[in-house]
Amino acid sequence: MATRPSAPAWLDVPVDANALAAGVWPDSAARDDDGRLVIAGVDAAELAARFGTPLYVTDEAQVRARAGRVLDAFGSAFAAVGASVAVYYAGKAFLSTEVARWVAEAGLNIDVCTGGELAVALAAGIDPARLGFHGNNKSIAEIERAVSVGVGTIVIDSRIEIDRVADAAARAGRVQAVRLRVNSGVHAHTHDFLATAHEDQKFGVPLDDAADLVATIRDRAELRFLGMHCHIGSQIFDAGGFAESASRLIAVHAELLTDGDVPELNLGGGFGIAYTAADEPTPIEQIAAGMAEAVGAACASHGIPVPRIAIEPGRYIVGPAGITLYEVGTVKPVEVDGGVRTYVSVDGGMSDNARPALYGADYTARIASRVTDAAPTLVRVAGKHCESGDIVVDADYLPGDVRPGDLLAVAATGAYCWSLASNYNHLGRPAVVAVRDGAARIIVRGETEADLLSRDAGIPLPTPAGTDALEGAR
Ligand code: LLP
């Protein structure tokens, strides 16, 4: 076995480098009799042969189940303190019309934050009343469209937006329900949270300004104030930050009640998932219970009823259900720190998963096309882009005989991979395939070379009408 040059402290040498860690891989992931990876009864090698690589694969039943699990977890936790819960799926994690329908059928609403996300949700046939519209810089056109199609709620993110939304509602002859995004001063990341008086960030308004802004909202007859909204971060592993934030919000919520209705409190998303076997997110039921307890206690201490609660998970719903399949192209031992690091290069990279480059995110890789007894060796899975930071998996152990032609699977790529995908180096963005009950179908087509060339204005469009049509198209 190779030595461990620069292996991170959290990464253990696995007993079996073919093993699929529970909680990291989709629940349905298994090896068949030939050692091939199977997801929801579908052979990964067959998927690669049929649809090509790189390929995003998502386990439909697991997305649906996770949506249902969040609804149940929060529904029962908050029922214990006398409140109901609305769950909004944060579409930024991964939105296509199919996914929008899956989560809606599971009883979730959907949060969108651009006109594009709104368009997908509408194209999916989601009742606009079940949509929440976010964003720190919605354009006037986006606001007008959201109001006119009857979006359920708009989250006001700045003083300027109060008039923008109210004016759009006035023009449309509607009363628009709104939330106000505030910063609770609590910022959480994975294991710990930081609590400050004011956050230095672009989203929302300081909690101290909420009373004044809510009074301004209430002065506009075209707006109906629902409550405050707060999102404290993403990939959070326990309830502590949410609980702290909720109790700060409830103190202000109680003040707001003295001047009118405040039926709701939106506590945002951010529930973490496992990307590697070292990640141990608290089960969602415990997080929900911790949040409900904090909200219940804060409301009791202010002598107010517990408002209806809304939450907005994204990653939690879709992240663990997704994997990405790649083909190994080259394997290259590189001497580092007196040892050897094996670079395994695949046919995708930072264009289909920007998270390692953007956030230093860790992932888990396994050979999908076979199992082998070869001793585990430390690898770095790299992409094919012209950039040294083009890393797919910074560190993991694979069987030492990993070789060109192997199919490689990377776990937990269901959230913020397709959403953040790019065409860097003119790679087409991969297709997304949904697997369920032994069957696979494309839910987002992959981009072809023709797609890549189609927007290049230097290439004449294939039209007999010639230049005039060309000009019109551009
Ligand atoms: N609600 C609001 C207002 C948000 O801004 C976000 C995420 C969510 C809900 C959903 O958060 P989730 O449950 O998915 O953690 N690209 C980054 C994550 C950015 C999150 C942005 N906002 C990543 O890949 O880690």
Short mmCIF file of C-alpha atoms and ligand atoms in Angstrom, two decimals:
data_model
loop_
_atom_site.label_atom_id
_atom_site.label_comp_id
_atom_site.label_asym_id
_atom_site.label_seq_id
_atom_site.Cartn_x
_atom_site.Cartn_y
_atom_site.Cartn_z
CA MET A 1 0.00 0.00 0.00
CA ALA A 2 1.19 3.52 -0.74
CA THR A 3 2.11 5.77 2.15
CA ARG A 4 -0.27 8.55 3.08
CA PRO A 5 1.17 11.79 1.76
CA SER A 6 -1.01 14.65 2.93
CA ALA A 7 -3.93 12.38 3.77
CA PRO A 8 -6.37 14.43 5.82
CA ALA A 9 -6.71 13.47 9.48
CA TRP A 10 -10.40 12.63 9.13
CA LEU A 11 -9.84 10.03 6.42
CA ASP A 12 -9.39 6.48 7.69
CA VAL A 13 -7.85 3.77 5.59
CA PRO A 14 -10.87 1.60 4.77
CA VAL A 15 -10.86 -2.11 5.49
CA ASP A 16 -12.54 -2.54 2.11
CA ALA A 17 -12.09 0.17 -0.52
CA ASN A 18 -15.13 -1.19 -2.38
CA ALA A 19 -17.50 -0.67 0.55
CA LEU A 20 -20.39 1.77 0.23
CA ALA A 21 -20.65 3.72 3.49
CA ALA A 22 -24.21 3.93 4.78
CA GLY A 23 -25.59 7.45 4.80
CA VAL A 24 -23.09 8.62 2.18
CA TRP A 25 -24.38 6.57 -0.77
CA PRO A 26 -28.04 6.45 -1.77
CA ASP A 27 -30.02 4.08 0.44
CA SER A 28 -30.62 1.80 -2.54
CA ALA A 29 -26.92 1.58 -3.49
CA ALA A 30 -25.58 -1.98 -3.49
CA ARG A 31 -23.18 -4.26 -5.36
CA ASP A 32 -24.64 -6.95 -7.59
CA ASP A 33 -23.20 -10.46 -7.87
CA ASP A 34 -20.56 -9.20 -10.29
CA GLY A 35 -19.53 -6.45 -7.88
CA ARG A 36 -21.10 -3.71 -9.96
CA LEU A 37 -22.74 -0.72 -8.34
CA VAL A 38 -26.52 -0.77 -8.56
CA ILE A 39 -28.79 2.17 -7.66
CA ALA A 40 -32.54 1.65 -7.32
CA GLY A 41 -32.11 -1.66 -9.11
CA VAL A 42 -30.25 -0.11 -12.06
CA ASP A 43 -26.70 -1.12 -12.93
CA ALA A 44 -24.39 1.90 -13.01
CA ALA A 45 -22.33 0.39 -15.84
CA GLU A 46 -25.47 0.04 -17.94
CA LEU A 47 -26.36 3.64 -17.24
CA ALA A 48 -22.90 4.74 -18.36
CA ALA A 49 -23.13 2.62 -21.50
CA ARG A 50 -26.59 3.94 -22.33
CA PHE A 51 -26.25 7.62 -21.44
CA GLY A 52 -22.50 8.24 -21.42
CA THR A 53 -20.34 9.83 -18.76
CA PRO A 54 -20.15 12.07 -16.86
CA LEU A 55 -23.69 11.40 -15.74
CA TYR A 56 -25.72 12.62 -12.80
CA VAL A 57 -27.94 9.87 -11.41
CA THR A 58 -30.66 10.52 -8.88
CA ASP A 59 -32.69 8.03 -6.91
CA GLU A 60 -36.24 9.29 -7.32
CA ALA A 61 -37.72 7.29 -4.46
CA GLN A 62 -35.11 8.65 -2.10
CA VAL A 63 -35.83 12.27 -3.04
CA ARG A 64 -39.51 11.66 -2.48
CA ALA A 65 -38.83 9.83 0.78
CA ARG A 66 -36.56 12.54 2.13
CA ALA A 67 -39.14 15.19 1.29
CA GLY A 68 -41.71 13.18 3.21
CA ARG A 69 -39.32 12.59 6.09
CA VAL A 70 -38.70 16.33 6.56
CA LEU A 71 -42.41 17.02 6.51
CA ASP A 72 -43.07 14.30 9.10
CA ALA A 73 -40.11 15.24 11.29
CA PHE A 74 -40.97 18.93 11.51
CA GLY A 75 -44.71 18.34 11.46
CA SER A 76 -44.62 16.10 14.52
CA ALA A 77 -41.94 18.08 16.38
CA PHE A 78 -43.88 21.32 16.07
CA ALA A 79 -47.26 19.67 16.67
CA ALA A 80 -45.88 18.94 20.13
CA VAL A 81 -45.67 22.71 20.76
CA GLY A 82 -48.99 23.41 19.07
CA ALA A 83 -47.77 24.68 15.68
CA SER A 84 -48.08 23.57 12.09
CA VAL A 85 -45.21 23.56 9.59
CA ALA A 86 -44.91 24.39 5.90
CA VAL A 87 -41.86 22.96 4.15
CA TYR A 88 -40.47 24.77 1.11
CA TYR A 89 -38.00 22.87 -1.02
CA ALA A 90 -35.12 25.25 -1.82
CA GLY A 91 -34.96 24.78 -5.56
CA LYS A 92 -31.47 26.24 -5.87
CA ALA A 93 -30.11 22.86 -4.71
CA PHE A 94 -31.38 21.24 -7.92
CA LEU A 95 -34.47 22.20 -9.83
CA SER A 96 -36.02 20.56 -12.84
CA THR A 97 -39.69 20.14 -13.59
CA GLU A 98 -39.58 16.47 -12.53
CA VAL A 99 -37.97 17.23 -9.19
CA ALA A 100 -40.41 20.08 -8.62
CA ARG A 101 -43.29 17.63 -9.13
CA TRP A 102 -41.74 14.96 -6.88
CA VAL A 103 -41.43 17.32 -3.95
CA ALA A 104 -44.81 18.91 -4.57
CA GLU A 105 -46.41 15.46 -4.61
CA ALA A 106 -44.73 14.78 -1.29
CA GLY A 107 -46.54 17.82 0.11
CA LEU A 108 -43.79 20.43 -0.09
CA ASN A 109 -43.96 23.99 -1.35
CA ILE A 110 -41.07 25.34 -3.41
CA ASP A 111 -38.72 28.25 -2.84
CA VAL A 112 -37.37 29.93 -5.96
CA CYS A 113 -34.93 32.82 -6.06
CA THR A 114 -34.77 33.96 -9.68
CA GLY A 115 -37.08 34.37 -12.62
CA GLY A 116 -35.45 31.26 -14.10
CA GLU A 117 -36.24 29.09 -11.09
CA LEU A 118 -39.76 30.53 -11.08
CA ALA A 119 -40.12 29.60 -14.74
CA VAL A 120 -39.12 25.98 -14.02
CA ALA A 121 -41.60 25.70 -11.15
CA LEU A 122 -44.38 27.15 -13.29
CA ALA A 123 -43.45 24.89 -16.21
CA ALA A 124 -43.75 21.97 -13.79
CA GLY A 125 -47.34 22.99 -13.18
CA ILE A 126 -46.81 23.84 -9.52
CA ASP A 127 -49.62 25.95 -8.09
CA PRO A 128 -48.04 29.43 -7.82
CA ALA A 129 -49.66 29.82 -4.41
CA ARG A 130 -47.20 27.15 -3.23
CA LEU A 131 -44.16 29.12 -4.31
CA GLY A 132 -42.02 31.44 -2.21
CA PHE A 133 -39.85 33.95 -4.04
CA HIS A 134 -36.51 35.00 -2.56
CA GLY A 135 -33.47 36.93 -3.57
CA ASN A 136 -31.47 39.96 -2.46
CA ASN A 137 -31.77 41.65 -5.85
CA LYS A 138 -34.93 40.59 -7.61
CA SER A 139 -35.46 42.68 -10.70
CA ILE A 140 -38.62 44.70 -11.05
CA ALA A 141 -39.57 42.45 -13.96
CA GLU A 142 -39.08 39.36 -11.78
CA ILE A 143 -41.18 40.88 -9.01
CA GLU A 144 -43.91 41.85 -11.46
CA ARG A 145 -44.03 38.37 -12.92
CA ALA A 146 -44.09 36.75 -9.49
CA VAL A 147 -46.92 38.99 -8.35
CA SER A 148 -48.92 38.62 -11.53
CA VAL A 149 -48.74 34.82 -11.62
CA GLY A 150 -49.88 34.74 -8.00
CA VAL A 151 -46.77 33.56 -6.16
CA GLY A 152 -47.78 32.71 -2.58
CA THR A 153 -45.13 34.74 -0.79
CA ILE A 154 -42.35 37.11 -1.66
CA VAL A 155 -39.47 37.49 0.77
CA ILE A 156 -38.57 41.16 1.04
CA ASP A 157 -34.83 41.49 1.43
CA SER A 158 -34.28 45.27 1.72
CA ARG A 159 -36.09 48.52 2.44
CA ILE A 160 -36.05 49.34 -1.27
CA GLU A 161 -38.01 46.20 -2.06
CA ILE A 162 -41.00 47.13 0.09
CA ASP A 163 -42.13 49.73 -2.42
CA ARG A 164 -41.09 47.63 -5.40
CA VAL A 165 -43.28 44.73 -4.32
CA ALA A 166 -46.13 46.96 -3.15
CA ASP A 167 -46.12 48.94 -6.40
CA ALA A 168 -46.10 45.75 -8.46
CA ALA A 169 -49.01 44.43 -6.39
CA ALA A 170 -50.87 47.72 -6.87
CA ARG A 171 -50.36 47.54 -10.64
CA ALA A 172 -51.61 43.94 -10.66
CA GLY A 173 -54.54 44.82 -8.42
CA ARG A 174 -53.52 42.21 -5.86
CA VAL A 175 -52.59 41.97 -2.21
CA GLN A 176 -49.24 40.20 -1.97
CA ALA A 177 -48.26 38.16 1.09
CA VAL A 178 -44.69 38.95 2.11
CA ARG A 179 -42.06 37.89 4.56
CA LEU A 180 -39.17 40.04 5.72
CA ARG A 181 -35.72 38.48 5.64
CA VAL A 182 -33.73 39.39 8.73
CA ASN A 183 -30.30 38.52 10.02
CA SER A 184 -30.49 37.01 13.44
CA GLY A 185 -26.74 37.53 13.92
CA VAL A 186 -26.31 33.77 14.11
CA HIS A 187 -24.18 32.23 11.43
CA ALA A 188 -23.78 28.49 11.46
CA HIS A 189 -21.44 26.26 9.58
CA THR A 190 -21.44 22.50 10.05
CA HIS A 191 -20.36 21.92 13.61
CA ASP A 192 -20.46 25.26 15.33
CA PHE A 193 -22.15 28.60 15.10
CA LEU A 194 -21.04 32.12 15.52
CA ALA A 195 -23.37 34.63 17.13
CA THR A 196 -22.78 38.33 16.59
CA ALA A 197 -24.92 41.43 16.93
CA HIS A 198 -24.77 42.18 13.22
CA GLU A 199 -23.80 40.09 10.25
CA ASP A 200 -21.63 41.53 7.53
CA GLN A 201 -23.44 40.10 4.51
CA LYS A 202 -25.68 41.00 1.62
CA PHE A 203 -28.82 39.13 2.61
CA GLY A 204 -31.67 40.53 4.64
CA VAL A 205 -31.89 43.38 7.12
CA PRO A 206 -30.59 43.63 10.67
CA LEU A 207 -33.00 42.25 13.26
CA ASP A 208 -32.90 45.66 14.99
CA ASP A 209 -34.49 47.25 11.92
CA ALA A 210 -37.33 44.73 11.67
CA ALA A 211 -39.92 46.69 13.68
CA ASP A 212 -39.46 49.81 11.57
CA LEU A 213 -39.56 47.90 8.28
CA VAL A 214 -42.57 45.84 9.28
CA ALA A 215 -44.39 49.07 10.14
CA THR A 216 -43.60 50.31 6.61
CA ILE A 217 -44.86 47.03 5.14
CA ARG A 218 -48.04 47.27 7.17
CA ASP A 219 -48.59 50.80 5.88
CA ARG A 220 -48.92 49.47 2.36
CA ALA A 221 -52.40 48.11 1.80
CA GLU A 222 -51.16 45.99 -1.12
CA LEU A 223 -48.96 43.94 1.22
CA ARG A 224 -49.93 41.38 3.81
CA PHE A 225 -47.18 40.73 6.34
CA LEU A 226 -46.75 37.05 7.20
CA GLY A 227 -43.68 37.10 9.39
CA MET A 228 -39.93 37.16 9.45
CA HIS A 229 -37.61 34.91 7.53
CA CYS A 230 -34.09 33.94 8.49
CA HIS A 231 -31.57 31.54 6.95
CA ILE A 232 -28.44 31.06 9.03
CA GLY A 233 -26.26 29.00 6.71
CA SER A 234 -25.91 25.70 4.95
CA GLN A 235 -24.56 22.21 5.69
CA ILE A 236 -25.34 22.62 9.41
CA PHE A 237 -24.99 19.50 11.53
CA ASP A 238 -26.98 20.20 14.69
CA ALA A 239 -29.82 22.21 16.17
CA GLY A 240 -27.79 24.66 18.29
CA GLY A 241 -27.51 27.52 15.77
CA PHE A 242 -31.12 27.15 14.65
CA ALA A 243 -32.30 27.21 18.27
CA GLU A 244 -30.25 30.31 19.11
CA SER A 245 -31.46 32.07 16.00
CA ALA A 246 -35.08 31.10 16.66
CA SER A 247 -35.04 32.48 20.18
CA ARG A 248 -33.60 35.79 18.98
CA LEU A 249 -36.29 35.98 16.30
CA ILE A 250 -39.12 35.14 18.68
CA ALA A 251 -38.22 38.11 20.90
CA VAL A 252 -38.74 40.45 17.94
CA HIS A 253 -41.73 38.44 16.69
CA ALA A 254 -43.38 39.09 20.08
CA GLU A 255 -42.79 42.85 19.67
CA LEU A 256 -44.27 42.79 16.17
CA LEU A 257 -47.43 41.14 17.55
CA THR A 258 -48.25 44.26 19.54
CA ASP A 259 -49.09 46.09 16.29
CA GLY A 260 -50.76 43.40 14.20
CA ASP A 261 -50.84 39.81 13.04
CA VAL A 262 -47.69 37.79 12.60
CA PRO A 263 -48.99 34.38 11.62
CA GLU A 264 -45.71 32.80 10.60
CA LEU A 265 -41.98 32.47 11.22
CA ASN A 266 -39.67 31.07 8.53
CA LEU A 267 -36.49 29.53 9.89
CA GLY A 268 -34.82 28.81 6.53
CA GLY A 269 -32.89 25.74 5.45
CA GLY A 270 -29.37 24.48 5.92
CA PHE A 271 -29.72 20.91 7.26
CA GLY A 272 -26.46 19.06 6.60
CA ILE A 273 -25.76 15.75 4.90
CA ALA A 274 -22.85 13.29 4.91
CA TYR A 275 -20.36 13.63 2.06
CA THR A 276 -17.84 11.25 3.62
CA ALA A 277 -17.97 8.57 6.28
CA ALA A 278 -16.47 11.11 8.70
CA ASP A 279 -19.55 13.36 8.45
CA GLU A 280 -22.17 12.67 11.10
CA PRO A 281 -25.12 15.01 10.69
CA THR A 282 -27.67 14.86 13.47
CA PRO A 283 -30.82 13.02 12.32
CA ILE A 284 -33.40 15.50 11.05
CA GLU A 285 -35.92 14.34 13.66
CA GLN A 286 -33.56 15.47 16.44
CA ILE A 287 -32.88 18.78 14.74
CA ALA A 288 -36.61 19.34 14.35
CA ALA A 289 -37.18 18.46 18.00
CA GLY A 290 -34.41 20.83 19.12
CA MET A 291 -35.83 23.65 17.04
CA ALA A 292 -39.39 23.03 18.22
CA GLU A 293 -38.26 22.99 21.83
CA ALA A 294 -36.38 26.29 21.42
CA VAL A 295 -39.29 27.95 19.63
CA GLY A 296 -41.81 26.61 22.15
CA ALA A 297 -39.73 27.78 25.11
CA ALA A 298 -39.10 31.23 23.63
CA CYS A 299 -42.80 31.71 22.83
CA ALA A 300 -43.77 30.61 26.32
CA SER A 301 -41.33 33.03 27.90
CA HIS A 302 -42.80 35.91 25.86
CA GLY A 303 -46.35 34.70 26.52
CA ILE A 304 -47.23 34.40 22.82
CA PRO A 305 -48.72 31.56 20.79
CA VAL A 306 -46.31 29.53 18.66
CA PRO A 307 -46.63 30.83 15.08
CA ARG A 308 -46.94 28.61 12.03
CA ILE A 309 -43.39 27.60 11.12
CA ALA A 310 -41.87 27.43 7.66
CA ILE A 311 -38.55 25.84 6.73
CA GLU A 312 -36.61 25.62 3.45
CA PRO A 313 -34.37 22.60 3.08
CA GLY A 314 -32.59 22.10 -0.23
CA ARG A 315 -29.48 19.96 0.11
CA TYR A 316 -31.11 17.62 2.64
CA ILE A 317 -33.80 16.59 0.16
CA VAL A 318 -31.76 15.97 -2.99
CA GLY A 319 -28.09 15.72 -1.96
CA PRO A 320 -27.81 12.12 -0.72
CA ALA A 321 -30.04 10.77 -3.51
CA GLY A 322 -27.57 11.76 -6.23
CA ILE A 323 -24.32 10.31 -7.50
CA THR A 324 -22.12 11.21 -10.46
CA LEU A 325 -20.62 8.59 -12.76
CA TYR A 326 -17.33 9.23 -14.53
CA GLU A 327 -14.94 7.16 -16.59
CA VAL A 328 -11.34 6.98 -15.48
CA GLY A 329 -9.02 8.20 -18.22
CA THR A 330 -5.56 8.31 -16.71
CA VAL A 331 -3.94 7.11 -13.51
CA LYS A 332 -0.73 8.86 -12.52
CA PRO A 333 1.42 8.31 -9.45
CA VAL A 334 2.91 11.59 -8.25
CA GLU A 335 5.65 11.74 -5.64
CA VAL A 336 4.65 13.96 -2.76
CA ASP A 337 6.23 14.43 0.67
CA GLY A 338 8.32 11.35 0.28
CA GLY A 339 5.29 9.25 -0.64
CA VAL A 340 3.09 8.76 -3.64
CA ARG A 341 -0.28 10.29 -4.36
CA THR A 342 -2.18 8.63 -7.16
CA TYR A 343 -4.00 11.08 -9.40
CA VAL A 344 -7.01 9.47 -11.01
CA SER A 345 -8.32 11.70 -13.79
CA VAL A 346 -11.93 11.45 -14.93
CA ASP A 347 -13.90 12.77 -17.89
CA GLY A 348 -15.64 15.60 -16.00
CA GLY A 349 -14.51 17.83 -13.19
CA MET A 350 -15.13 21.34 -11.92
CA SER A 351 -17.67 21.96 -14.68
CA ASP A 352 -20.02 19.32 -13.24
CA ASN A 353 -18.98 19.73 -9.59
CA ALA A 354 -17.62 23.12 -8.63
CA ARG A 355 -17.93 22.52 -4.91
CA PRO A 356 -14.41 21.21 -4.21
CA ALA A 357 -12.93 24.21 -6.06
CA LEU A 358 -15.37 26.70 -4.55
CA TYR A 359 -15.61 25.51 -0.98
CA GLY A 360 -12.91 22.89 -0.52
CA ALA A 361 -15.75 20.37 -0.26
CA ASP A 362 -14.85 16.73 0.34
CA TYR A 363 -16.45 13.79 -1.43
CA THR A 364 -16.29 10.00 -1.52
CA ALA A 365 -15.42 7.92 -4.58
CA ARG A 366 -15.74 4.22 -5.41
CA ILE A 367 -15.07 2.12 -8.47
CA ALA A 368 -18.56 1.37 -9.78
CA SER A 369 -17.83 -1.22 -12.46
CA ARG A 370 -16.16 -3.90 -10.34
CA VAL A 371 -14.83 -4.85 -6.92
CA THR A 372 -11.26 -5.87 -6.37
CA ASP A 373 -9.09 -7.17 -3.58
CA ALA A 374 -6.27 -4.73 -4.35
CA ALA A 375 -5.07 -2.90 -1.25
CA PRO A 376 -6.50 0.58 -0.72
CA THR A 377 -4.38 3.40 -2.05
CA LEU A 378 -4.75 7.11 -1.41
CA VAL A 379 -6.01 8.88 -4.50
CA ARG A 380 -6.98 12.33 -5.62
CA VAL A 381 -9.67 12.30 -8.25
CA ALA A 382 -9.06 15.12 -10.71
CA GLY A 383 -11.10 16.41 -13.61
CA LYS A 384 -10.06 17.11 -17.18
CA HIS A 385 -10.05 20.91 -17.04
CA CYS A 386 -7.02 23.09 -17.59
CA GLU A 387 -6.73 24.12 -13.99
CA SER A 388 -4.81 22.51 -11.16
CA GLY A 389 -7.65 23.23 -8.72
CA ASP A 390 -9.91 21.03 -10.85
CA ILE A 391 -10.43 18.41 -8.16
CA VAL A 392 -13.44 16.12 -7.84
CA VAL A 393 -12.39 14.22 -4.73
CA ASP A 394 -9.46 15.68 -2.85
CA ALA A 395 -8.68 12.51 -0.92
CA ASP A 396 -10.10 9.03 -0.70
CA TYR A 397 -8.87 5.46 -0.83
CA LEU A 398 -9.57 3.35 -3.90
CA PRO A 399 -8.38 -0.15 -4.68
CA GLY A 400 -4.75 0.17 -5.79
CA ASP A 401 -5.44 -1.40 -9.17
CA VAL A 402 -7.77 1.44 -10.26
CA ARG A 403 -7.18 1.78 -13.98
CA PRO A 404 -8.26 3.55 -17.17
CA GLY A 405 -11.73 2.45 -18.27
CA ASP A 406 -12.99 1.94 -14.72
CA LEU A 407 -16.30 3.56 -14.02
CA LEU A 408 -16.01 5.80 -10.98
CA ALA A 409 -18.94 6.89 -8.84
CA VAL A 410 -18.87 9.93 -6.58
CA ALA A 411 -21.47 10.02 -3.80
CA ALA A 412 -23.79 12.74 -2.53
CA THR A 413 -23.70 14.92 -5.62
CA GLY A 414 -27.45 15.51 -5.79
CA ALA A 415 -27.34 19.08 -4.49
CA TYR A 416 -25.47 22.12 -5.81
CA CYS A 417 -23.58 20.17 -8.48
CA TRP A 418 -25.91 20.34 -11.46
CA SER A 419 -27.05 23.78 -10.21
CA LEU A 420 -23.51 25.13 -10.21
CA ALA A 421 -22.42 23.38 -13.40
CA SER A 422 -20.68 25.36 -16.13
CA ASN A 423 -19.39 24.95 -19.66
CA TYR A 424 -15.78 25.64 -18.69
CA ASN A 425 -13.42 24.48 -21.44
CA HIS A 426 -16.53 23.93 -23.56
CA LEU A 427 -17.58 20.76 -21.83
CA GLY A 428 -21.28 20.09 -22.20
CA ARG A 429 -23.16 19.86 -18.93
CA PRO A 430 -24.06 16.22 -18.23
CA ALA A 431 -27.53 14.73 -18.32
CA VAL A 432 -29.47 13.93 -15.18
CA VAL A 433 -31.00 10.48 -15.07
CA ALA A 434 -33.63 9.42 -12.56
CA VAL A 435 -33.60 5.79 -11.46
CA ARG A 436 -36.53 4.05 -9.86
CA ASP A 437 -37.65 0.43 -9.49
CA GLY A 438 -35.04 -0.88 -11.90
CA ALA A 439 -35.76 1.68 -14.63
CA ALA A 440 -33.90 4.81 -15.73
CA ARG A 441 -35.05 7.90 -17.57
CA ILE A 442 -33.51 11.21 -18.48
CA ILE A 443 -34.95 14.13 -16.54
CA VAL A 444 -32.52 16.74 -17.87
CA ARG A 445 -30.86 16.21 -21.24
CA GLY A 446 -27.11 16.54 -21.46
CA GLU A 447 -25.61 19.24 -23.60
CA THR A 448 -24.21 18.23 -26.96
CA GLU A 449 -21.52 19.87 -29.03
CA ALA A 450 -24.33 21.31 -31.14
CA ASP A 451 -25.80 22.90 -28.00
CA LEU A 452 -22.43 24.40 -27.21
CA LEU A 453 -22.09 25.86 -30.69
CA SER A 454 -25.69 27.00 -30.93
CA ARG A 455 -25.15 30.28 -29.09
CA ASP A 456 -21.91 31.21 -30.85
CA ALA A 457 -22.91 34.24 -32.88
CA GLY A 458 -19.93 33.78 -35.19
CA ILE A 459 -21.43 30.65 -36.72
CA PRO A 460 -24.09 31.20 -39.39
CA LEU A 461 -27.41 29.76 -38.35
CA PRO A 462 -28.59 26.99 -40.69
CA THR A 463 -31.45 28.94 -42.19
CA PRO A 464 -32.30 29.45 -45.84
CA ALA A 465 -33.52 32.95 -45.03
CA GLY A 466 -29.88 33.94 -44.60
CA THR A 467 -28.62 37.09 -42.96
CA ASP A 468 -31.95 38.70 -42.19
CA ALA A 469 -33.13 35.74 -40.18
CA LEU A 470 -29.70 35.58 -38.60
CA GLU A 471 -29.93 39.17 -37.48
CA GLY A 472 -33.42 38.61 -36.15
CA ALA A 473 -32.31 35.60 -34.14
CA ARG A 474 -29.58 37.60 -32.52
N1 LLP B 1 -33.19 29.19 2.06
C1 LLP B 1 -32.38 30.19 1.70
C2 LLP B 1 -32.83 31.57 1.84
C3 LLP B 1 -31.12 29.92 1.18
O1 LLP B 1 -30.33 30.92 0.83
C4 LLP B 1 -30.70 28.57 1.04
C5 LLP B 1 -29.39 28.25 0.49
C6 LLP B 1 -31.58 27.56 1.41
C7 LLP B 1 -32.82 27.90 1.93
C8 LLP B 1 -31.25 26.10 1.26
O2 LLP B 1 -30.14 25.73 2.00
P1 LLP B 1 -29.77 24.16 2.12
O3 LLP B 1 -30.88 23.50 2.90
O4 LLP B 1 -29.68 23.61 0.77
O5 LLP B 1 -28.50 24.16 2.85
N2 LLP B 1 -23.76 26.34 -3.03
C9 LLP B 1 -23.51 26.08 -1.62
C10 LLP B 1 -24.74 26.24 -0.80
C11 LLP B 1 -25.38 27.59 -0.98
C12 LLP B 1 -26.63 27.71 -0.18
C13 LLP B 1 -27.35 28.94 -0.54
N3 LLP B 1 -28.58 29.12 0.11
C14 LLP B 1 -22.96 24.68 -1.50
O6 LLP B 1 -22.85 24.01 -2.49
O7 LLP B 1 -22.61 24.25 -0.42
#
